[in-house]
C-alpha positions as a printed Julia matrix, in Angstrom:
658×3 Matrix{Float64}:
 -21.31   10.42  -49.64
 -20.32    6.96  -48.38
 -23.1     4.53  -49.22
 -23.55    0.95  -48.14
 -20.89   -0.15  -50.65
 -18.47    2.66  -49.9
 -19.4     5.36  -52.42
 -22.11    7.32  -54.2
 -24.89    5.1   -55.52
 -28.53    5.12  -56.54
 -31.4     3.67  -54.48
 -34.75    2.28  -55.58
 -36.62    4.04  -52.76
 -36.34    7.23  -50.76
 -34.62    6.95  -47.4
 -35.25    9.34  -44.52
 -32.65   12.11  -44.07
 -29.52   11.27  -42.07
 -27.05   13.38  -40.09
 -23.6    12.85  -38.63
 -20.5    14.88  -37.8
 -17.1    13.85  -39.13
 -13.79   15.29  -37.94
 -10.9    16.31  -40.18
  -7.44   17.31  -38.95
  -5.4    19.78  -40.99
  -1.63   20.06  -41.4
  -1.42   22.27  -38.29
  -3.16   19.59  -36.16
  -6.29   21.74  -35.9
  -9.59   19.91  -36.06
 -12.43   20.82  -38.42
 -15.93   19.53  -37.69
 -17.85   18.5   -40.81
 -21.6    18.19  -40.3
 -23.22   16.11  -43.08
 -27.0    16.22  -43.65
 -28.0    13.76  -46.41
 -31.35   13.4   -48.19
 -32.48   11.64  -51.38
 -33.7    13.16  -54.63
 -35.44   11.46  -57.54
 -33.19   11.08  -60.58
 -34.7    12.04  -63.95
 -35.24    9.14  -66.35
 -33.01   10.71  -68.99
 -30.14   10.81  -66.54
 -30.62    7.15  -65.64
 -30.85    6.11  -69.27
 -27.7     8.04  -70.12
 -25.88    6.36  -67.23
 -27.08    2.9   -68.28
 -26.22    3.5   -71.95
 -22.65    4.23  -70.93
 -22.52    0.8   -69.27
 -24.85   -1.25  -71.58
 -25.69    0.7   -74.76
 -28.25   -1.84  -76.0
 -30.3    -2.21  -72.82
 -34.01   -2.41  -73.83
 -35.43   -2.28  -70.26
 -36.86    1.0   -69.04
 -35.48    1.85  -65.56
 -37.68    2.26  -62.51
 -37.51    5.56  -60.62
 -34.24    5.83  -58.71
 -33.08    8.17  -55.99
 -29.66    9.72  -55.5
 -28.19   11.03  -52.26
 -27.42   14.72  -51.88
 -25.58   16.17  -48.89
 -25.55   19.55  -47.2
 -22.15   19.92  -45.52
 -21.18   22.53  -42.93
 -17.49   22.81  -41.97
 -16.54   24.61  -38.77
 -13.52   24.95  -36.48
 -15.94   24.93  -33.54
 -17.76   21.89  -32.2
 -21.48   22.69  -31.83
 -23.14   19.52  -33.14
 -26.68   20.46  -32.04
 -26.49   23.84  -33.79
 -25.14   22.12  -36.92
 -28.05   19.64  -36.91
 -30.66   22.36  -36.34
 -29.24   24.69  -39.01
 -28.88   22.09  -41.76
 -32.25   20.62  -40.79
 -33.83   24.07  -41.14
 -32.38   24.5   -44.64
 -33.82   21.11  -45.59
 -37.22   22.0   -44.07
 -37.41   25.23  -46.09
 -36.64   23.27  -49.26
 -38.83   20.22  -48.71
 -41.89   22.06  -47.36
 -41.56   24.95  -49.81
 -41.5    27.64  -47.11
 -41.52   31.25  -48.31
 -38.06   31.93  -46.92
 -34.99   32.76  -48.98
 -32.4    29.95  -48.74
 -29.67   32.44  -49.68
 -30.67   34.64  -46.75
 -30.66   31.7   -44.31
 -27.27   30.43  -45.51
 -25.8    33.93  -45.48
 -26.96   34.42  -41.9
 -25.56   31.02  -40.94
 -22.13   31.81  -42.36
 -21.95   35.19  -40.64
 -23.4    34.5   -37.19
 -21.03   35.49  -34.39
 -19.97   32.76  -31.98
 -19.31   33.86  -28.39
 -15.81   33.31  -27.01
 -15.32   30.63  -24.38
 -15.92   31.41  -20.76
 -19.52   30.37  -20.25
 -20.89   32.95  -22.69
 -24.03   32.32  -24.7
 -25.67   33.95  -27.68
 -29.09   33.58  -29.26
 -29.03   33.52  -33.05
 -31.66   33.38  -35.77
 -31.16   32.39  -39.39
 -34.17   34.43  -40.47
 -36.72   31.62  -40.67
 -38.62   32.21  -37.43
 -36.03   30.13  -35.61
 -34.19   30.72  -32.33
 -31.01   28.87  -31.37
 -28.79   29.27  -28.36
 -25.05   28.84  -28.77
 -23.44   28.23  -25.4
 -19.72   27.88  -24.73
 -18.17   25.98  -21.8
 -16.87   27.94  -18.83
 -13.39   26.47  -19.2
 -12.45   25.28  -22.69
  -9.61   23.11  -21.37
 -12.24   20.63  -20.1
 -13.66   18.4   -22.86
 -17.32   18.68  -23.84
 -18.77   15.18  -24.01
 -22.58   15.57  -23.83
 -23.72   11.91  -23.48
 -20.97   10.26  -25.53
 -19.02    8.76  -22.6
 -22.11    7.19  -21.03
 -23.15    5.77  -24.42
 -19.72    4.21  -24.94
 -19.99    2.37  -21.62
 -23.52    1.21  -22.51
 -22.27   -0.17  -25.82
 -19.07   -1.87  -24.6
 -19.22   -2.28  -20.81
 -16.74   -1.41  -18.06
 -14.0    -3.96  -18.76
 -13.89   -3.33  -22.51
 -13.73    0.46  -22.15
 -10.94    0.15  -19.58
  -9.01   -1.95  -22.11
  -9.51    0.76  -24.74
  -8.55    3.48  -22.26
  -5.28    1.73  -21.34
  -4.59    0.94  -25.01
  -5.0     4.6   -26.0
  -2.73    5.82  -23.18
  -0.02    3.29  -24.06
  -0.17    4.22  -27.76
  -1.82    1.21  -29.39
  -3.87    1.28  -32.6
  -7.61    1.44  -31.93
 -10.34    0.86  -34.5
 -14.07    1.39  -33.88
 -16.68   -0.4   -36.01
 -20.36    0.52  -36.27
 -23.15    0.75  -38.81
 -23.82    4.29  -37.52
 -21.5     7.11  -38.5
 -22.65    9.24  -35.59
 -21.87    6.45  -33.1
 -18.35    6.24  -34.5
 -17.83    9.95  -33.93
 -19.33    9.82  -30.44
 -17.18    6.83  -29.42
 -13.98    8.52  -30.57
 -14.99   11.73  -28.79
 -15.75    9.77  -25.61
 -12.36    8.05  -25.56
 -10.6    11.4   -25.88
 -12.71   12.85  -23.06
 -11.72    9.95  -20.78
  -8.02   10.7   -21.42
  -8.27   14.22  -19.97
  -5.99   15.91  -18.81
  -3.86   14.15  -21.45
  -4.48   14.98  -25.1
  -4.28   12.48  -27.93
  -1.63   13.53  -30.45
  -1.67   10.76  -33.07
  -3.91   10.1   -36.09
  -7.55   10.75  -35.16
 -10.19   10.02  -37.83
 -13.63    9.2   -36.37
 -15.02    8.36  -39.84
 -12.53    6.95  -42.32
 -13.63    7.1   -45.99
 -13.69    3.8   -47.85
 -11.0     4.97  -50.28
  -8.52    5.45  -47.4
  -8.78    2.03  -45.72
  -5.07    1.45  -46.39
  -4.4     4.0   -43.63
  -5.22    1.19  -41.17
  -1.88   -0.42  -42.07
   0.13    2.6   -40.9
   2.84    1.78  -38.32
   1.89    4.68  -36.02
  -0.83    4.66  -33.32
  -4.31    5.88  -34.24
  -7.94    6.16  -33.18
 -10.07    5.55  -36.26
 -13.72    4.74  -36.95
 -14.84    2.6   -39.9
 -18.34    1.67  -41.05
 -19.07   -1.97  -40.19
 -19.77   -2.77  -43.85
 -15.97   -2.93  -44.2
 -15.5    -5.25  -41.23
 -14.24   -8.07  -43.46
 -11.44   -5.82  -44.69
 -10.2    -5.3   -41.13
  -9.76   -8.99  -40.3
  -6.18   -9.04  -41.58
  -5.03   -6.3   -39.21
  -2.79   -8.11  -36.72
  -1.79   -5.22  -34.44
  -5.06   -3.28  -34.13
  -7.44   -3.35  -31.17
 -10.93   -3.53  -32.73
 -14.01   -2.36  -30.83
 -17.38   -3.37  -32.32
 -19.87   -0.82  -30.98
 -22.89   -2.67  -32.36
 -21.85   -6.07  -31.02
 -20.4    -4.77  -27.75
 -17.04   -6.53  -28.12
 -13.37   -5.54  -28.03
 -10.91   -7.83  -29.82
  -7.26   -7.66  -28.74
  -4.97   -9.59  -31.14
  -2.66  -12.21  -29.65
   0.45  -10.23  -30.58
  -0.78   -7.11  -28.74
  -0.12   -6.75  -25.02
  -2.08   -3.98  -23.31
  -0.55   -2.82  -20.05
  -3.32   -2.22  -17.51
  -3.59    0.23  -14.64
  -1.55   -0.68  -11.55
  -3.35   -2.15   -8.59
  -5.12   -1.1    -6.44
  -6.15    1.68   -8.85
  -7.55   -0.74  -11.43
  -9.89   -2.42   -8.95
 -10.89    0.89   -7.36
 -11.76    2.3   -10.79
 -13.86   -0.75  -11.67
 -15.77   -0.47   -8.39
 -16.38    3.25   -8.81
 -17.65    2.77  -12.38
 -19.93   -0.01  -11.17
 -21.38    2.28   -8.49
 -22.17    4.88  -11.17
 -23.45    2.58  -13.93
 -25.18   -0.08  -11.83
 -26.16    1.39   -8.43
 -28.58   -1.51   -7.84
 -25.64   -3.92   -7.6
 -24.8    -2.71   -4.08
 -28.24   -3.63   -2.74
 -28.95   -6.67   -4.94
 -28.43   -9.13   -2.05
 -30.41   -7.21    0.56
 -33.57   -8.87    1.82
 -35.34   -5.5     1.77
 -33.61   -3.36   -0.88
 -34.53    0.35   -0.94
 -36.99    1.31   -3.63
 -35.33    4.64   -4.42
 -32.12    3.3    -5.99
 -31.8     4.48   -9.59
 -29.06    5.6   -11.95
 -28.62    9.26  -12.84
 -29.88   10.74  -16.11
 -27.74    9.93  -19.14
 -26.15   13.39  -19.24
 -25.3    13.35  -15.54
 -24.14    9.74  -15.69
 -21.77   10.83  -18.44
 -20.21   13.39  -16.09
 -20.07   10.91  -13.18
 -18.06    8.49  -15.32
 -15.71   11.3   -16.3
 -15.38   12.21  -12.63
 -14.19    8.65  -11.91
 -11.42    9.02  -14.52
 -10.58   12.51  -13.26
 -10.03   11.04   -9.8
  -7.96    8.26  -11.37
  -5.61   10.71  -13.07
  -5.29   12.76   -9.89
  -4.13    9.6    -8.1
  -1.86    8.51  -10.95
  -0.17   11.89  -11.36
  -0.24   13.12   -7.78
   2.91   15.05   -6.97
   3.94   15.42  -10.62
   4.76   19.11  -10.12
   7.47   18.2    -7.6
   9.27   16.41  -10.44
   9.15   19.32  -12.91
  12.34   21.24  -13.58
  12.37   24.56  -15.45
  15.64   24.91  -17.37
  16.45   28.6   -17.79
  19.76   28.42  -19.65
  17.99   28.44  -23.03
  16.52   31.57  -24.69
  13.08   30.15  -23.91
  12.69   28.21  -20.64
  12.33   24.46  -21.13
  10.21   22.37  -18.77
  11.56   18.91  -18.05
   9.88   16.1   -16.14
  12.0    13.75  -14.03
  10.32   10.49  -14.91
  12.67    8.27  -12.92
  12.3    10.42   -9.81
   8.52   10.27  -10.08
   8.42    6.49  -10.56
  11.02    5.91   -7.86
   9.21    8.0    -5.3
   5.95    6.22   -6.08
   7.62    2.8    -5.89
   6.43    2.1    -9.46
   9.71    1.76  -11.35
   8.64   -1.73  -12.43
   5.11   -0.74  -13.42
   4.71   -1.22  -17.15
   1.6     0.94  -17.58
   2.73    4.14  -15.89
   6.22    3.88  -17.41
   4.71    3.75  -20.92
   2.35    6.64  -20.16
   5.2     8.86  -18.92
   7.22    8.02  -22.05
   4.31    8.77  -24.41
   3.56   11.76  -26.61
   0.4    12.61  -24.68
   2.31   13.07  -21.42
   5.03   15.08  -23.18
   2.3    17.46  -24.33
   0.86   17.48  -20.81
   4.22   18.64  -19.39
   4.6    21.32  -22.05
   1.05   22.64  -21.58
   0.64   22.28  -17.83
   4.2    22.46  -16.53
   4.38   26.26  -16.45
   4.24   27.59  -12.87
   2.02   30.57  -13.76
  -1.07   29.98  -15.9
  -4.83   29.49  -15.83
  -5.91   26.49  -13.77
  -8.85   24.13  -14.12
 -10.66   21.36  -12.26
  -7.81   18.87  -12.63
  -5.25   21.29  -11.17
  -7.46   21.87   -8.14
  -8.16   18.16   -7.71
  -4.53   17.01   -7.84
  -3.44   19.83   -5.52
  -6.14   19.85   -2.86
  -8.26   16.68   -3.02
  -5.74   13.81   -2.99
  -5.62   13.63    0.81
  -9.41   13.43    0.84
  -9.36   10.6    -1.72
  -6.84    8.66    0.34
  -8.89    9.14    3.5
 -12.06    7.94    1.74
 -10.54    4.75    0.31
 -12.82    1.81    1.11
 -15.81    4.0     1.99
 -18.09    3.65   -1.03
 -20.61    6.24    0.11
 -17.98    8.94    0.52
 -16.36    8.03   -2.79
 -19.72    8.26   -4.57
 -20.42   11.62   -2.91
 -17.1    12.97   -4.19
 -17.8    11.61   -7.68
 -21.15   13.38   -7.76
 -19.55   16.65   -6.59
 -17.05   16.51   -9.44
 -19.79   15.51  -11.89
 -21.81   18.59  -10.94
 -18.79   20.78  -11.75
 -18.25   19.05  -15.09
 -21.96   19.42  -15.93
 -21.94   23.08  -14.9
 -18.92   23.67  -17.13
 -20.8    22.34  -20.18
 -24.18   23.84  -19.24
 -23.63   27.17  -17.47
 -27.27   28.18  -18.13
 -29.17   24.88  -18.5
 -32.6    26.45  -18.08
 -32.09   28.93  -20.94
 -30.84   26.64  -23.7
 -34.22   26.24  -25.43
 -34.11   25.96  -29.2
 -36.99   26.85  -31.52
 -36.36   25.42  -34.99
 -39.05   24.39  -37.45
 -38.87   20.73  -38.47
 -40.11   19.22  -41.75
 -43.55   17.69  -42.08
 -43.57   14.06  -41.0
 -43.05   11.7   -43.93
 -42.21   14.54  -46.31
 -39.3    12.56  -47.77
 -41.83   10.09  -49.27
 -43.6    12.67  -51.44
 -43.8    11.54  -55.05
 -43.35   14.88  -56.76
 -40.52   16.68  -55.01
 -38.53   19.31  -56.85
 -34.74   18.94  -56.77
 -32.79   21.09  -54.36
 -32.47   24.52  -56.03
 -29.23   26.09  -57.16
 -28.27   28.96  -54.92
 -27.46   32.48  -56.05
 -23.83   32.82  -54.98
 -23.9    36.59  -55.5
 -26.71   37.05  -52.97
 -24.98   34.89  -50.37
 -21.7    36.76  -50.88
 -23.47   40.12  -50.55
 -24.9    39.06  -47.16
 -21.43   37.91  -46.05
 -19.85   41.21  -47.15
 -22.48   43.23  -45.28
 -21.9    41.27  -42.08
 -18.1    41.51  -42.45
 -18.31   45.29  -42.76
 -20.28   45.5   -39.5
 -17.81   43.26  -37.7
 -14.89   45.49  -38.67
 -16.34   48.35  -36.64
 -17.19   46.16  -33.64
 -14.72   45.98  -30.72
 -12.68   42.76  -30.73
 -13.82   40.05  -28.36
 -11.16   39.44  -25.73
 -11.11   36.42  -23.48
 -10.31   37.31  -19.88
  -7.82   34.78  -18.54
  -7.33   34.44  -14.82
  -3.76   33.33  -14.3
  -2.2    32.37  -10.99
   0.59   30.31   -9.49
  -0.27   26.68  -10.08
  -0.55   24.86   -6.71
   1.91   21.98   -6.38
  -0.11   19.93   -3.94
   1.44   17.7    -1.29
   4.87   16.21   -2.08
   5.06   12.6    -3.17
   6.42   11.65    0.25
   2.85   11.98    1.5
   1.75    8.9    -0.48
   4.83    6.71   -0.23
   3.43    4.72    2.64
   0.68    3.38    0.34
   3.39    1.21   -1.21
   4.82    0.29    2.15
   8.15    1.96    1.43
   8.08    4.87    3.85
   7.97    2.64    6.9
  10.34   -0.01    5.6
  13.01    0.93    8.13
  12.26    1.25   11.79
  13.7     4.01   13.94
  16.05    1.4    15.39
  17.61    0.67   12.0
  18.18    4.35   11.34
  19.79    4.68   14.75
  22.16    1.81   13.87
  23.2     3.62   10.66
  23.86    6.86   12.55
  25.83    5.1    15.29
  27.97    3.18   12.82
  28.91    6.33   10.9
  29.69    8.13   14.16
  31.99    5.26   15.22
  33.76    5.41   11.84
  34.52    9.11   12.12
  35.47    8.77   15.81
  37.9     6.01   14.77
  36.1     3.46   16.96
  36.54    0.79   14.31
  35.8    -2.19   16.52
  32.35   -0.86   17.41
  31.74    0.14   13.76
  32.7    -3.34   12.58
  30.13   -4.9    14.92
  27.32   -2.75   13.52
  28.42   -2.92    9.88
  26.46   -6.07    8.81
  23.26   -4.57   10.24
  23.95   -1.32    8.35
  24.37   -3.17    5.06
  21.04   -4.97    5.61
  19.35   -1.66    6.45
  20.54   -0.2     3.11
  17.73   -2.15    1.4
  15.3     0.47    2.7
  14.78    3.97    1.29
  14.89    5.74    4.65
  18.23    4.14    5.64
  19.86    5.13    2.34
  18.71    8.69    2.82
  19.9     8.62    6.42
  23.37    7.6     5.2
  23.6    10.56    2.79
  22.47   12.96    5.51
  25.0    11.66    8.05
  27.85   11.72    5.55
  26.99   15.3     4.62
  27.5    16.31    8.25
  31.16   15.25    8.05
  32.05   17.23    4.92
  33.69   20.59    5.65
  34.71   23.02    2.93
  33.88   20.43    0.26
  36.55   18.0     1.47
  36.79   15.13    3.96
  40.17   13.41    4.2
  39.96    9.94    5.82
  42.44    7.32    6.87
  42.52    4.04    4.99
  40.18    2.09    7.28
  37.61    4.91    7.45
  37.76    5.27    3.67
  37.14    1.55    3.13
  34.08    1.57    5.43
  32.56    4.61    3.65
  33.19    3.1     0.19
  31.51   -0.18    1.16
  28.42    1.7     2.43
  28.26    3.83   -0.71
  28.5     0.79   -2.96
  25.77   -0.91   -0.98
  23.54    2.14   -1.48
  24.2     2.3    -5.21
  23.87   -1.38   -6.04
  20.07   -1.15   -6.45
  20.19    2.0    -8.61
  19.07    1.38  -12.19
  20.0     3.28  -15.34
  16.72    5.18  -14.95
  17.64    6.55  -11.53
  18.04   10.22  -12.38
  17.14   11.55   -8.95
  17.56    8.69   -6.51
  20.33    7.94   -4.12
  22.94    8.53   -6.83
  21.97   12.2    -6.98
  22.36   12.56   -3.22
  25.74   10.78   -3.24
  27.17   12.65   -6.22
  28.63   15.6    -4.22
  29.89   13.16   -1.56
  31.92   10.94   -3.89
  33.97   14.0    -4.86
  34.42   15.05   -1.22
  35.61   11.93    0.6
  39.22   11.0    -0.13
  42.4     9.52    1.31
  46.12   10.16    0.88
  47.85    7.25   -0.87
  51.27    8.86   -0.93
  52.73   12.39   -0.94
  50.97   14.31   -3.68
  48.58   11.47   -4.6
  44.94   11.59   -3.39
  42.29    8.95   -4.08
  38.67   10.13   -4.15
  35.6     8.0    -3.45
  34.31    8.23   -7.02
  37.21    6.1    -8.24
  35.83    3.19   -6.16
  32.09    3.53   -6.93
  32.11    4.17  -10.67
  31.05    0.69  -11.8
  27.34    1.24  -11.14
  24.97    1.41  -14.11
  23.43    4.73  -13.06
  26.63    6.6   -14.0
  26.26    5.45  -17.63
  22.93    7.27  -18.07
  23.32   10.55  -19.98
  19.98   11.77  -18.57
  21.4    11.49  -15.07
  24.29   13.85  -15.85
  22.0    16.21  -17.77
  19.63   16.38  -14.8
  22.47   16.99  -12.36
  23.85   19.79  -14.53
  20.5    21.54  -14.83
  19.88   21.1   -11.11
  23.22   22.71  -10.29
  22.51   25.62  -12.64
  19.06   26.04  -11.1
  20.51   26.19   -7.59
  23.02   28.86   -8.59
  20.27   30.91  -10.27
  18.1    30.67   -7.15
  21.0    31.83   -5.0
  21.13   35.07   -6.98
  17.58   35.98   -5.98
  17.26   34.65   -2.42
  18.63   36.22    0.74
  20.34   34.07    3.38
  17.17   33.25    5.33
  15.32   32.22    2.19
  18.33   30.23    1.03
  18.47   28.36    4.31
  14.77   27.59    4.02
  15.31   26.49    0.4
  18.11   24.17    1.51
  15.74   22.59    4.02
  13.07   22.15    1.33
  15.65   20.75   -1.08
  16.88   18.39    1.59
  13.32   17.23    2.23
  12.72   16.84   -1.49
  15.9    14.83   -1.89
  14.74   12.65    0.99
  11.68   11.81   -1.07
  13.78   11.13   -4.14
  16.18    8.78   -2.44
């Protein structure tokens, strides 16, 4: 028990019972939920005297009555906080009110009750004390269960502070929560993890850190940790930790810590959406005759509306991610690889610090591993990123439509957590009010372990004959959603080149291959200027492909020089990260175009374009190798018509990438 000074201690008066849930993570990264119900018992005078004699043997003063904390702890792999509170509270009620119910029987029933498997199932249990509790599982266990924790976190810290914490968690900073309430620490940590969905936090996660382990805060790795505010002074020396004070409503970011924020316009859109949910009266505050019906949703529904805002945010951030997944089948087990540079390049966000860090992080690596498979069960995020992105783009700027979509998603999130909201009525006897203040209260009795074990053995024997519970998984092909090309124009890149510029590129290349060098020379400066745009660079690769026959194109010296200059112009903006940009489209061409220098000596284009930084990136060559293997594997399974269609799709995809 962690008291006000960080350990077990005696008190001069009885305190009311307390309850909180801590979270422990084992060596296999599995979480165990530890429900702690603490009450206070009077300590016998002899015990106090013996303790004082050990410290001051000659003390002549008789001690006043003191009280010691005692905890009932329930450890479970499943997270059912309300059932934990009710069950431990019932055990305490039986003890403190002297009910004629066997504690061994209640505890035996608690340890052997069967929990329904996930999928929206529910089960009514009784611990044998006239109680009735409903255990309800979410419909889809991939969606976090947050209850009211997310809404409470925003009430405690506000929109701007929570967004700072959200970005800090995604970019792998150290985050420390402070509060005088253990339960608030647990709820805040749970809320931050719920906001990160569909990404999962994979670093140190300790919602309640014991006082003896405060040195963990000096670890070099990222973490999300909660510490009781009594130890706030011991956290002042932490120079690289973002500290959130839940009681004071502040977030302190040290000077040496730089938190990369969401890219615009997503950051401003997220702020506005959160404001609409948390403060709906703001929209009508300046009206001369504001409507009288404006009010925020209930706390539980507001919690889901906030989560819906972040679900929409992730759908916009990760839209088109499946078009950048590559399944590598040359290993015994297929490996799923994400082409980060292709994704950033297509989105026009290669310079964005936030998204680059997110894609390089452990959480996104886990996301690719878990969600990259083409055939699996899908959830709300999969449907949103595949089918709703066009709707979100169309509704940009229309606050009423955005709010309507948020409420639709919130209803689905609420339904997932509460499949049968009208049935979840608990009937659990509570202790008499003020019972903890009784003067003559017997100590908590010692339990008969043999009786409890006998009840467990009886229940285990029954379970062995019962059919095993099997979760029915509905798997399907995961929808890819629209390609990233559909959103490029948001960044102004898709329309960077007019049709006229593309026509100039085509005409110049035609003149080169028709040996009309004078006309080509006139257009050449305009072509080089056009190469600054994505569409013109892609146009160049397409036109050059048309002039390659049987993997070879022999040019005369002047033609060769023109082609090399255009290729170099295309490649000059490629960075070392460009795994699937213009370099990928030009790779087969630089080994095709050549010229004869002398009898028996041929010079290929690659010898003149090899100075660019992209060719030094090992990831580029790895990606090209896997892509080539993938294409050959596909050719084994597709007939000619399908292969032609695949070539068209690949060509379109490469257009996006370049």
